[in-house]
PDB file of C-alpha atoms in Angstrom:
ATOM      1  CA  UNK A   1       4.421  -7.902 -25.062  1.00  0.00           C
ATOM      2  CA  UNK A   2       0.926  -9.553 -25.586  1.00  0.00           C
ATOM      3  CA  UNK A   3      -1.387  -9.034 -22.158  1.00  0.00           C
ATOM      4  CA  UNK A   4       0.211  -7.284 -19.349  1.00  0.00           C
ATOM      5  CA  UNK A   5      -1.419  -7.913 -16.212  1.00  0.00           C
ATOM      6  CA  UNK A   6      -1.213  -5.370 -13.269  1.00  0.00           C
ATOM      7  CA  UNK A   7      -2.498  -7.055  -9.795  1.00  0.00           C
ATOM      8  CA  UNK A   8      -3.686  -4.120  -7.354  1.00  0.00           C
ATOM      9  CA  UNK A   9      -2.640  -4.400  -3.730  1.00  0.00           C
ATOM     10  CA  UNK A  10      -6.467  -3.448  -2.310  1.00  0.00           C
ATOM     11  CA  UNK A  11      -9.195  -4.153  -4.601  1.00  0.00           C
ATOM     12  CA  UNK A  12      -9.722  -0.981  -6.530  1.00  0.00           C
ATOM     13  CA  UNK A  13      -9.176   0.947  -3.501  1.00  0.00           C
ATOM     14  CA  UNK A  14      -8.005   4.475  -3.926  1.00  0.00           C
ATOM     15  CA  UNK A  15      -5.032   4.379  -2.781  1.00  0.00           C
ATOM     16  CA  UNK A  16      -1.907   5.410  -4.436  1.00  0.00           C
ATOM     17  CA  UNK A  17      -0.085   3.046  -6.778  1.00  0.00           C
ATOM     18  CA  UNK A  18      -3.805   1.841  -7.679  1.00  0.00           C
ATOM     19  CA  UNK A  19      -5.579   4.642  -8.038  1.00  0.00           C
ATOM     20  CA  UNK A  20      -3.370   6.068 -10.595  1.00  0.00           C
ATOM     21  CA  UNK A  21      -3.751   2.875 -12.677  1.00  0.00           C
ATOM     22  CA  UNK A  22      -7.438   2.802 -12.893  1.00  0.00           C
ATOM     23  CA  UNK A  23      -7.114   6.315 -13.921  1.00  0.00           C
ATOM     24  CA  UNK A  24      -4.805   5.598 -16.971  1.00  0.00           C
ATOM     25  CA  UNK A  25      -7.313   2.691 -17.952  1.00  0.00           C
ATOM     26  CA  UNK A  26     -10.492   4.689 -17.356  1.00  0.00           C
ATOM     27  CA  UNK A  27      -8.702   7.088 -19.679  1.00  0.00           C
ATOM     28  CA  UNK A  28      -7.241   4.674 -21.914  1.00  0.00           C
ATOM     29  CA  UNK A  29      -4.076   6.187 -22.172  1.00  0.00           C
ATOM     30  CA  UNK A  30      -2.875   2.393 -22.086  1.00  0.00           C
ATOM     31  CA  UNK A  31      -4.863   1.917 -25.458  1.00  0.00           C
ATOM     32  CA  UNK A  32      -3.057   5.315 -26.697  1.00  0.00           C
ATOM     33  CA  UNK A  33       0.072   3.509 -26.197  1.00  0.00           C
ATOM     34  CA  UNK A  34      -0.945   0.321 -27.570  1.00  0.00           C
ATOM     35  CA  UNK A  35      -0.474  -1.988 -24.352  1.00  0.00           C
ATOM     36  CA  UNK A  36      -2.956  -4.452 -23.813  1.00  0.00           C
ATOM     37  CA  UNK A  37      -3.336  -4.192 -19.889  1.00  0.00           C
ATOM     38  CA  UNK A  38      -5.888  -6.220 -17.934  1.00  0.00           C
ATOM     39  CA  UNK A  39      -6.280  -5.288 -14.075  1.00  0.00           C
ATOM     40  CA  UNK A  40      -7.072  -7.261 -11.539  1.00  0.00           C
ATOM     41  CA  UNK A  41      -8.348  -6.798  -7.886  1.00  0.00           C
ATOM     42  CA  UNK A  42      -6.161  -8.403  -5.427  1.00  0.00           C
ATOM     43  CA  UNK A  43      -3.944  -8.288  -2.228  1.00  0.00           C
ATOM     44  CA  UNK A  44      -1.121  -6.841  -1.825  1.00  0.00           C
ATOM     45  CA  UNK A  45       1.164  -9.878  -0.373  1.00  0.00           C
ATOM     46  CA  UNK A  46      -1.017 -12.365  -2.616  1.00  0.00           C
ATOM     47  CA  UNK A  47       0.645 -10.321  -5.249  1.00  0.00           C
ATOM     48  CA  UNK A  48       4.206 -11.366  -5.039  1.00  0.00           C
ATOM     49  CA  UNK A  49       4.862 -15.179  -5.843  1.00  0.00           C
ATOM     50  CA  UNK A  50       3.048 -14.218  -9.178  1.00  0.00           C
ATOM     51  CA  UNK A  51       4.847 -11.327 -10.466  1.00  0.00           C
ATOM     52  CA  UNK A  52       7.976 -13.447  -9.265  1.00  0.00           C
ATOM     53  CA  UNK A  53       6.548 -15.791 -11.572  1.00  0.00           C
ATOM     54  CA  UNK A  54       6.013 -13.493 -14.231  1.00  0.00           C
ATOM     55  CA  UNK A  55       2.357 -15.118 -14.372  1.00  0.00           C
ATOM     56  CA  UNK A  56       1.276 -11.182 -13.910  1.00  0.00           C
ATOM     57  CA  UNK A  57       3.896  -8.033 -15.066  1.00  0.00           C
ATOM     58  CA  UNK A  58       3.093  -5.236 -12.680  1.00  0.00           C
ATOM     59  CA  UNK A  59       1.563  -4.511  -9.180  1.00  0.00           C
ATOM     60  CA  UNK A  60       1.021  -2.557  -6.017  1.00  0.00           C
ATOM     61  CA  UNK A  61       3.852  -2.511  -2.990  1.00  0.00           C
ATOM     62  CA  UNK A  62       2.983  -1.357   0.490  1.00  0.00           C
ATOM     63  CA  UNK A  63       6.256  -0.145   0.963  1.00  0.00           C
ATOM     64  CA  UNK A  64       9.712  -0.592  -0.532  1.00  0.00           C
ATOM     65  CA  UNK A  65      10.505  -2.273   2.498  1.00  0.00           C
ATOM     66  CA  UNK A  66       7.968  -4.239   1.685  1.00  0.00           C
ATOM     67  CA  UNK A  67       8.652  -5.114  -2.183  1.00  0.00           C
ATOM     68  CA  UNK A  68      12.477  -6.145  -0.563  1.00  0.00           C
ATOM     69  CA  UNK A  69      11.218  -8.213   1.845  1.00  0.00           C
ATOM     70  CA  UNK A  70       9.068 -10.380  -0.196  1.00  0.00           C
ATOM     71  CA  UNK A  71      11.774 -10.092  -3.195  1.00  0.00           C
ATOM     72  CA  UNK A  72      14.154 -12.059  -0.475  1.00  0.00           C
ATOM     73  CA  UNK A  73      10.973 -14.812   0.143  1.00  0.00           C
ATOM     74  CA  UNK A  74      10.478 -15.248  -3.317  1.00  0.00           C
ATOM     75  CA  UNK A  75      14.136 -15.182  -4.495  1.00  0.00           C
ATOM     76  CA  UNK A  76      12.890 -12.796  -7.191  1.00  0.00           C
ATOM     77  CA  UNK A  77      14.573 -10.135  -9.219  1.00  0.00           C
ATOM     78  CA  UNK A  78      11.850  -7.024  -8.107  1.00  0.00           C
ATOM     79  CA  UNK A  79      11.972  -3.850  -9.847  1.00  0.00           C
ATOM     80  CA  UNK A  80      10.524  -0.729  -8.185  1.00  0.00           C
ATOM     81  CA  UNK A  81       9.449   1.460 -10.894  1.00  0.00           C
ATOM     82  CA  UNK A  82       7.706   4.154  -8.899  1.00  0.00           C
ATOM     83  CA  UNK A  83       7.591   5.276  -5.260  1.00  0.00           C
ATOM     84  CA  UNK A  84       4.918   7.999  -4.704  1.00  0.00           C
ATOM     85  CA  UNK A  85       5.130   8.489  -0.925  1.00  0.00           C
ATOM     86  CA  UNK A  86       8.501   9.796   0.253  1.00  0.00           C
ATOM     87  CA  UNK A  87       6.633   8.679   4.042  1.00  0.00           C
ATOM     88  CA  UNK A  88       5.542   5.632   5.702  1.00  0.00           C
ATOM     89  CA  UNK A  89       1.540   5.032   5.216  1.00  0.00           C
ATOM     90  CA  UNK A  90       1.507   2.763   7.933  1.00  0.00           C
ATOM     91  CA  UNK A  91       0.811   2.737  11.686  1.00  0.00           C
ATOM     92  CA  UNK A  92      -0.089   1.134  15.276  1.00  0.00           C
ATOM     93  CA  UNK A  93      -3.993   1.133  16.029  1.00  0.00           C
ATOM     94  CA  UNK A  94      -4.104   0.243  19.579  1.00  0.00           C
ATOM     95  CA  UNK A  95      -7.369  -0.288  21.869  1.00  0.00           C
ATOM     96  CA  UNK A  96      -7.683   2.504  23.700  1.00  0.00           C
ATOM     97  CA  UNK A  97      -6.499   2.378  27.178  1.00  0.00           C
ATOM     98  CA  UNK A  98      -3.889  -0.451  26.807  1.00  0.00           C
ATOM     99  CA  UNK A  99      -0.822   1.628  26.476  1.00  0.00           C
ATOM    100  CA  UNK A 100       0.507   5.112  27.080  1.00  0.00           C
ATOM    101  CA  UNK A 101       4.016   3.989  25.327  1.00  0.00           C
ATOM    102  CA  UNK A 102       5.271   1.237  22.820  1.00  0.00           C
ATOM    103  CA  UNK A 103       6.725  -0.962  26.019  1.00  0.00           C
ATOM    104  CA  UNK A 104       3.255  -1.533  27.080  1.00  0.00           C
ATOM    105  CA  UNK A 105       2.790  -3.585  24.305  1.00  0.00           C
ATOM    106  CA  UNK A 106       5.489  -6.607  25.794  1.00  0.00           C
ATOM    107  CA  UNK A 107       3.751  -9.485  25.741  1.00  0.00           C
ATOM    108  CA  UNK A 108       0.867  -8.603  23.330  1.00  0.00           C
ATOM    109  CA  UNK A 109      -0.484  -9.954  20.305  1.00  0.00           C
ATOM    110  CA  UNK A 110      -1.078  -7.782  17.485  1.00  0.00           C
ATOM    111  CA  UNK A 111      -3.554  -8.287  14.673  1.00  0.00           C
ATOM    112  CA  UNK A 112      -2.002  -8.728  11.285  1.00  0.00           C
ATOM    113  CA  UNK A 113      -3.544  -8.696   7.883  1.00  0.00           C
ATOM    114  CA  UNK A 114      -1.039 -11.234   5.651  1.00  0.00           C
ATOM    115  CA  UNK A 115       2.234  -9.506   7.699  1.00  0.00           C
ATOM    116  CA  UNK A 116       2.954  -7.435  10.070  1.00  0.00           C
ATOM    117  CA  UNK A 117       4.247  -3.818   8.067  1.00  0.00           C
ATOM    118  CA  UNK A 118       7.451  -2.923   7.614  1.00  0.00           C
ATOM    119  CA  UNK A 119       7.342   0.325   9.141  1.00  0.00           C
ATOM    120  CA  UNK A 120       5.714  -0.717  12.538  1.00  0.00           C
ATOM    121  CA  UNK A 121       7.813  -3.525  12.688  1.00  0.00           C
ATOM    122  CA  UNK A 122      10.664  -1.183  12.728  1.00  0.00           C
ATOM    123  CA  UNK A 123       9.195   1.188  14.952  1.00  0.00           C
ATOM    124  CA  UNK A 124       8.437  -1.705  17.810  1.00  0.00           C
ATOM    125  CA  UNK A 125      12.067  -2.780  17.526  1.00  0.00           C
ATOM    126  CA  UNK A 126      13.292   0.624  17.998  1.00  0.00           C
ATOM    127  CA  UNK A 127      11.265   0.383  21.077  1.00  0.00           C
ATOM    128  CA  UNK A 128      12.840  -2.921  21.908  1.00  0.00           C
ATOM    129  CA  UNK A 129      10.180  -5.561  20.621  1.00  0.00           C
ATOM    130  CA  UNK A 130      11.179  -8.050  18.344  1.00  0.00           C
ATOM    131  CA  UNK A 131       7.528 -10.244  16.704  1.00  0.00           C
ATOM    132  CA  UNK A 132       7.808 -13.690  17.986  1.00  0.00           C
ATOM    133  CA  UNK A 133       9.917 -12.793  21.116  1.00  0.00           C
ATOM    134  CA  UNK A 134       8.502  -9.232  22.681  1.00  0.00           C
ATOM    135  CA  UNK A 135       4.829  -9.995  21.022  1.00  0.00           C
ATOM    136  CA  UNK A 136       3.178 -12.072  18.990  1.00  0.00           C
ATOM    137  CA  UNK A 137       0.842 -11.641  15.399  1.00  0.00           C
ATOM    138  CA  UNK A 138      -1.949 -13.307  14.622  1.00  0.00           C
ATOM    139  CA  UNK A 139      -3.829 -13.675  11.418  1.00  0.00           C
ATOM    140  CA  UNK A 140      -7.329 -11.395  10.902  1.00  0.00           C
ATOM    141  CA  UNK A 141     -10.154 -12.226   9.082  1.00  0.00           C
ATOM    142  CA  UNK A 142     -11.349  -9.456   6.534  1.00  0.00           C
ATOM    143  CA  UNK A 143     -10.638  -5.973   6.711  1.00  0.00           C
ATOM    144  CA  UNK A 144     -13.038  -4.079   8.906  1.00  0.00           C
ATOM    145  CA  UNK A 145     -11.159  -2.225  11.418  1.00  0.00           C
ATOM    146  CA  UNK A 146     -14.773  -1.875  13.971  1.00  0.00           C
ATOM    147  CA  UNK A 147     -14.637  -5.885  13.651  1.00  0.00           C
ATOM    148  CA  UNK A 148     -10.568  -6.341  14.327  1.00  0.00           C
ATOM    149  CA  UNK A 149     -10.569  -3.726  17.363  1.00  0.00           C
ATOM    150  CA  UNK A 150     -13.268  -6.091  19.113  1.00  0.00           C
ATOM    151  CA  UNK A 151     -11.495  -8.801  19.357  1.00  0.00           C
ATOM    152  CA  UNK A 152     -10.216  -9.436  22.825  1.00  0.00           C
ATOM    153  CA  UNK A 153      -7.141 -11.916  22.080  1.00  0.00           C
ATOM    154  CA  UNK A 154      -5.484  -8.562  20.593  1.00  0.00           C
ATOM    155  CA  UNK A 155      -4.428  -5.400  21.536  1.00  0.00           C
ATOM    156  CA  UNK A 156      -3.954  -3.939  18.446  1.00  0.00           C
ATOM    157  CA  UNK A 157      -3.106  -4.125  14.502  1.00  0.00           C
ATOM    158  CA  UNK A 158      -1.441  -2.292  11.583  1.00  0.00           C
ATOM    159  CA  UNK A 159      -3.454   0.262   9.151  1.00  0.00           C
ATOM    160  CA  UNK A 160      -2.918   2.739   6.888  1.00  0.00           C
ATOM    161  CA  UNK A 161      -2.971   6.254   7.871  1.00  0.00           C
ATOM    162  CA  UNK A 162      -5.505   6.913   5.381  1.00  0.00           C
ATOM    163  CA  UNK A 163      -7.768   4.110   6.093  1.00  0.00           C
ATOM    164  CA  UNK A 164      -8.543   1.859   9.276  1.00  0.00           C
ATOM    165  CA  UNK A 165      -8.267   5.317  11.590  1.00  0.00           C
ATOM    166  CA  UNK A 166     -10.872   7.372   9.566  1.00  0.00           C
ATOM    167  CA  UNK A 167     -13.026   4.382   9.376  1.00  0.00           C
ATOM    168  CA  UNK A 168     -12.673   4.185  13.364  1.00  0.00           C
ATOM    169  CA  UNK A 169     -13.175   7.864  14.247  1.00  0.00           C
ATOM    170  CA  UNK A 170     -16.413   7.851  11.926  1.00  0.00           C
ATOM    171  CA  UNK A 171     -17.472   5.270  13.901  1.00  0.00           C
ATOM    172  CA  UNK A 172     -16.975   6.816  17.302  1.00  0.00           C
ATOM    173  CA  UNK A 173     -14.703   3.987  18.363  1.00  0.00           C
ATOM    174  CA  UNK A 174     -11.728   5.653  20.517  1.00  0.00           C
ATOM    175  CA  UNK A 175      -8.173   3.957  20.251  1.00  0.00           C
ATOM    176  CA  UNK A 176      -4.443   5.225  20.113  1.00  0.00           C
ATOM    177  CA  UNK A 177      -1.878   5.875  16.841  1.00  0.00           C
ATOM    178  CA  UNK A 178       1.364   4.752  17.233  1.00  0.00           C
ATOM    179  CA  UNK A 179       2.908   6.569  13.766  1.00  0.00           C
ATOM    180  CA  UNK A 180       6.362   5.350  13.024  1.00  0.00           C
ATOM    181  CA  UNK A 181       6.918   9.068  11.371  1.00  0.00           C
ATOM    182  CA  UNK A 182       6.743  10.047  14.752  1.00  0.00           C
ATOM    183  CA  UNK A 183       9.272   8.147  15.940  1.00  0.00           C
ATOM    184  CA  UNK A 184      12.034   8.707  13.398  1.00  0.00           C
ATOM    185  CA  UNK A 185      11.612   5.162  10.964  1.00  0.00           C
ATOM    186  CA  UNK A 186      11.996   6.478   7.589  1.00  0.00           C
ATOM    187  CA  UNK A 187       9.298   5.187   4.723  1.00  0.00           C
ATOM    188  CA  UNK A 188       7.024   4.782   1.913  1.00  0.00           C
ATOM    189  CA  UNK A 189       3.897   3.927   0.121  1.00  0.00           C
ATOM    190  CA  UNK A 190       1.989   3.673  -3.148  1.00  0.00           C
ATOM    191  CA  UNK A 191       5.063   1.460  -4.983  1.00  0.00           C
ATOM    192  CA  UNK A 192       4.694   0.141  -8.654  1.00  0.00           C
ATOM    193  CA  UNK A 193       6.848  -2.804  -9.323  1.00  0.00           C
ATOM    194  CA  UNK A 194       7.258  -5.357 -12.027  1.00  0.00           C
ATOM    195  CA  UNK A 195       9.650  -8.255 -12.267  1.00  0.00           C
ATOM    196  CA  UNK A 196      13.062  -7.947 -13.553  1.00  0.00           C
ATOM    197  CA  UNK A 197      12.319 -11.223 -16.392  1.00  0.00           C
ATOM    198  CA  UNK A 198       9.683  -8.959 -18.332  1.00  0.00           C
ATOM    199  CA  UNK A 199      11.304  -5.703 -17.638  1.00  0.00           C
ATOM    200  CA  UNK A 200      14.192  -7.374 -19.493  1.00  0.00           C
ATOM    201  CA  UNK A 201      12.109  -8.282 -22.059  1.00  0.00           C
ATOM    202  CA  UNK A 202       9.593  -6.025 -22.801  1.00  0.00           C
ATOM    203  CA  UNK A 203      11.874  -2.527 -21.632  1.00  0.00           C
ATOM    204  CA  UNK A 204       9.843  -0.149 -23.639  1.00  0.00           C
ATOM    205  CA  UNK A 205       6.447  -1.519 -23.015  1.00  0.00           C
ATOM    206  CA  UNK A 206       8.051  -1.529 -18.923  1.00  0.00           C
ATOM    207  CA  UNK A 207       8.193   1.981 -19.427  1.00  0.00           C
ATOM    208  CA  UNK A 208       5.076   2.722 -21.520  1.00  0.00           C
ATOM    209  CA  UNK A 209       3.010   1.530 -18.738  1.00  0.00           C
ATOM    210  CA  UNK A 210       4.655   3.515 -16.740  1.00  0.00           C
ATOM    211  CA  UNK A 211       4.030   6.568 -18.791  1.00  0.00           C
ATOM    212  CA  UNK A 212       0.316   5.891 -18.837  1.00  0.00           C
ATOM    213  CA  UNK A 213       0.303   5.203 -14.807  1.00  0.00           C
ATOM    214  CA  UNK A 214       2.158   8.558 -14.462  1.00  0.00           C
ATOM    215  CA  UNK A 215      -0.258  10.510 -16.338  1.00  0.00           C
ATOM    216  CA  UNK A 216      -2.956   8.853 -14.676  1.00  0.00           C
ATOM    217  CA  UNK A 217      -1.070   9.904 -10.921  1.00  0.00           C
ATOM    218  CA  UNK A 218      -1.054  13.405 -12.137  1.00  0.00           C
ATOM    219  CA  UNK A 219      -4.931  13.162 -13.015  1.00  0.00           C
ATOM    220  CA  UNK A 220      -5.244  11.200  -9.645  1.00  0.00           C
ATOM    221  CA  UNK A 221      -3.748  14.363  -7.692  1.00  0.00           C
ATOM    222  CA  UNK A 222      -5.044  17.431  -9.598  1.00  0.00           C
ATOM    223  CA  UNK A 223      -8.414  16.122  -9.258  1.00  0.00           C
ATOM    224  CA  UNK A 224      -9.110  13.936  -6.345  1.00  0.00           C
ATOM    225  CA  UNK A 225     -12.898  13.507  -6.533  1.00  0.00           C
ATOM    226  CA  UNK A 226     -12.585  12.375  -9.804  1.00  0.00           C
ATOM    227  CA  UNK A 227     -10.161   9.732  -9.599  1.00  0.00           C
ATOM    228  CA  UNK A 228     -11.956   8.641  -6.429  1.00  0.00           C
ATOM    229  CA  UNK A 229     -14.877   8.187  -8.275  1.00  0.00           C
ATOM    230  CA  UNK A 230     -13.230   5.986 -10.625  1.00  0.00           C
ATOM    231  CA  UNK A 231     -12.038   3.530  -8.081  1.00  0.00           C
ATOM    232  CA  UNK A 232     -15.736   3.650  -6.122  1.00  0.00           C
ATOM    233  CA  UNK A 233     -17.362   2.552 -10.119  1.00  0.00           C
ATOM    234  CA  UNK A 234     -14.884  -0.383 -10.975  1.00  0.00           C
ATOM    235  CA  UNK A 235     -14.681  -1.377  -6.795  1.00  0.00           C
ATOM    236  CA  UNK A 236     -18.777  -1.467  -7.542  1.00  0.00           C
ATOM    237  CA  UNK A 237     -18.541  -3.338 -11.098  1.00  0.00           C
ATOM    238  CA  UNK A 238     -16.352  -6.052  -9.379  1.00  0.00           C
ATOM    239  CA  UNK A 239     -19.147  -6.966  -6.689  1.00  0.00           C
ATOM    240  CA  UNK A 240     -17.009  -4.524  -3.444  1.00  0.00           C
ATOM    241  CA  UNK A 241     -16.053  -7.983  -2.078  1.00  0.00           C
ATOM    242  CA  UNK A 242     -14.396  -6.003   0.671  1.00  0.00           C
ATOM    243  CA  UNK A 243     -17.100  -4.121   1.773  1.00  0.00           C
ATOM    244  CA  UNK A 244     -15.725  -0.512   0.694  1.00  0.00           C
ATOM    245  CA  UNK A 245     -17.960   2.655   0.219  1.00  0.00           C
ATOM    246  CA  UNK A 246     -17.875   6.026  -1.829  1.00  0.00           C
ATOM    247  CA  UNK A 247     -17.596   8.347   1.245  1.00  0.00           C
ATOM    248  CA  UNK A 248     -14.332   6.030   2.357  1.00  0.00           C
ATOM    249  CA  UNK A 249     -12.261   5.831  -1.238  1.00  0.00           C
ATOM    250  CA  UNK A 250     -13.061   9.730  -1.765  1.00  0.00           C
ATOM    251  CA  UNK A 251     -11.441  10.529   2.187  1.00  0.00           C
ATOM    252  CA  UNK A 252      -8.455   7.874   1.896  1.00  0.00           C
ATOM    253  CA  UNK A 253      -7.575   9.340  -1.739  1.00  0.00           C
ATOM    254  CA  UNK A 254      -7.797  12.793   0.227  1.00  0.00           C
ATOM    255  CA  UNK A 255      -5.544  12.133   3.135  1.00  0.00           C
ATOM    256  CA  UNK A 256      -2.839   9.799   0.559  1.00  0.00           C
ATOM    257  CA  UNK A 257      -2.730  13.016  -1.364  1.00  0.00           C
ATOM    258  CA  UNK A 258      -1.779  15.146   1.578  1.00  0.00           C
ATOM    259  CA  UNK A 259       1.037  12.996   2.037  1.00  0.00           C
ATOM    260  CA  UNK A 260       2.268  12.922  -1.408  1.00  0.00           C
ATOM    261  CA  UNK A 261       2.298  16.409  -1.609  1.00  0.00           C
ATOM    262  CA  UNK A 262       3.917  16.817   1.499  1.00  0.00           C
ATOM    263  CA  UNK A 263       6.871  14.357   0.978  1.00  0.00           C
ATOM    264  CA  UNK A 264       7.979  15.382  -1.972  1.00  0.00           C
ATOM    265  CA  UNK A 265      10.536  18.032  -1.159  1.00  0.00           C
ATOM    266  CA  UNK A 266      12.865  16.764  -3.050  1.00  0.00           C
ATOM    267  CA  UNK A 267      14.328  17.721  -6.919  1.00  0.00           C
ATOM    268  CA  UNK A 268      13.107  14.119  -8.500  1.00  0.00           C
ATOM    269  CA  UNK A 269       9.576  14.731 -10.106  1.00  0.00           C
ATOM    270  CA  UNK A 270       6.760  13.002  -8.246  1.00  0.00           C
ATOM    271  CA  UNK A 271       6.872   8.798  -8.304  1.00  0.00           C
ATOM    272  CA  UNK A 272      10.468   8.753  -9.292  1.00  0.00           C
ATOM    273  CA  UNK A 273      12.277   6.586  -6.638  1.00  0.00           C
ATOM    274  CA  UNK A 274      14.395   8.494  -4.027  1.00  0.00           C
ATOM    275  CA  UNK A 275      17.548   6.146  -3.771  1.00  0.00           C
ATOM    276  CA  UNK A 276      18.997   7.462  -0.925  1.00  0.00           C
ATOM    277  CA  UNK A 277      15.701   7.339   0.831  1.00  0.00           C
ATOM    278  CA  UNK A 278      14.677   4.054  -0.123  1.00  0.00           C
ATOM    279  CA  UNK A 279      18.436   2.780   1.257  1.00  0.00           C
ATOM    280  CA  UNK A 280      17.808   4.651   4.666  1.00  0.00           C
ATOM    281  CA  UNK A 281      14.222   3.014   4.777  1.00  0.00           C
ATOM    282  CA  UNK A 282      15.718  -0.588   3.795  1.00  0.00           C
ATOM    283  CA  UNK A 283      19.154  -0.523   6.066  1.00  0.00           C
TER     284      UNK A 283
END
């Protein structure tokens, strides 16, 4: 298969369907399977045009709703190897004391960072607010969440649950959680994808990789620290363009565990797709 390239959806943040891939190369239980993987910081809808492309082989979804979404923009054949949260990551951080409910937020613009995500989108239409109609996005700059609740031409932006709030509450900085859990929009996190042209052609390197990135998710979850640690030494070795620190990867790896754990009642082993799941989240 020559050089497969796996694009990660955060820098080397650790978060789930990254973390677990950092593992597997720290460990080099790629080299035990003789792959020749590379990985690359990036952003997760960066990602998409290029595994479409087949110019990289694997990378890190949001969400499956997300992975189908950008399949449909790219006209690409997606393949979603692995789906480790049986739960949307995702919510609403809104400035404290603009809202008490979701129809407070008619007429609004929300801070987005590439898209607005799947799952809130779903939640606000639930609620009655369609983007570009009820509200309005608008692009942010960065990713610090103390910068993006500042600015006054919003009211609010998507993060992940395991993220943007902790980084807000260390901070003192009050605000409200609008979790899409909460309000009954099914979902999901940490996906591993690849492109259905190398998957095709390469099947059993496809599924060696995804071997090595399982055993390095079952690493990732027995021992937390550890694999935290990992992601806080290569996030350091590739100059932390965004700005992350040790105290942040070790807490989001903590709280994406939590919700791994608890998602997963269910007979399919951990990181095997739910179908019936993933077709709720999608329809």
């Amino acid at each position: 298969a020559g050089t497969i390239t796996y694009l990660s959806s955060f820098d080397f943040a650790a978060s789930a369907s990254i973390v677990e891939v950092l593992v597997a190369e720290e460990k080099g239980y790629f080299d035990d399977l003789c792959l020749d993987v590379t990985v690359k910081p990036s952003f997760s809808t960066e990602n998409y045009p290029l595994i479409a492309a087949n110019e990289a082989q694997f990378s890190s979804g949001g969400s499956f709703s997300e992975v189908v979404d950008y399949a449909g923009r790219n006209d690409a054949g997606f393949v979603a190897l692995g789906v480790e949260g049986r739960t949307g990551i995702d919510a609403l951080i809104v400035k404290d004391g603009q809202s008490t409910e979701l129809a407070d937020l008619a007429g609004k613009t929300i801070g987005v960072k590439g898209a607005i995500t799947p799952s809130v989108a779903a939640m606000l239409k639930k609620a009655g607010l369609t983007e570009g109609t009820d509200y309005q996005t608008a692009l942010l700059d960065g990713f610090d969440p103390k910068v993006h609740i500042a600015i006054p031409e919003i009211v609010g932006f998507p993060g992940f649950k395991s993220n943007e709030p902790l980084q807000l509450t260390a901070a003192g900085t009050s605000f409200k959680l609008y979790d899409p859990a909460d309000y009954d929009v099914p979902g999901s996190f940490g996906v591993l994808y690849t492109n259905s042209t190398f998957l095709s052609d390469f099947p059993t390197a496809a599924e060696d990789f995804m071997r090595a990135a399982m055993m390095g998710l079952a690493d990732a979850l027995a021992d937390p620290k550890a694999a935290a640690d990992v992601a806080v030494d290569m996030i350091n070795a590739n100059g932390n363009a965004a700005f992350l620190s040790p105290e942040g990867e070790i807490a989001r790896w903590a709280v994406e565990t939590t919700l791994i754990s608890e998602s997963t009642a269910s007979d399919l082993p951990i990181g095997v797709p739910n179908i019936s799941l993933l077709e709720t989240e999608v329809n």
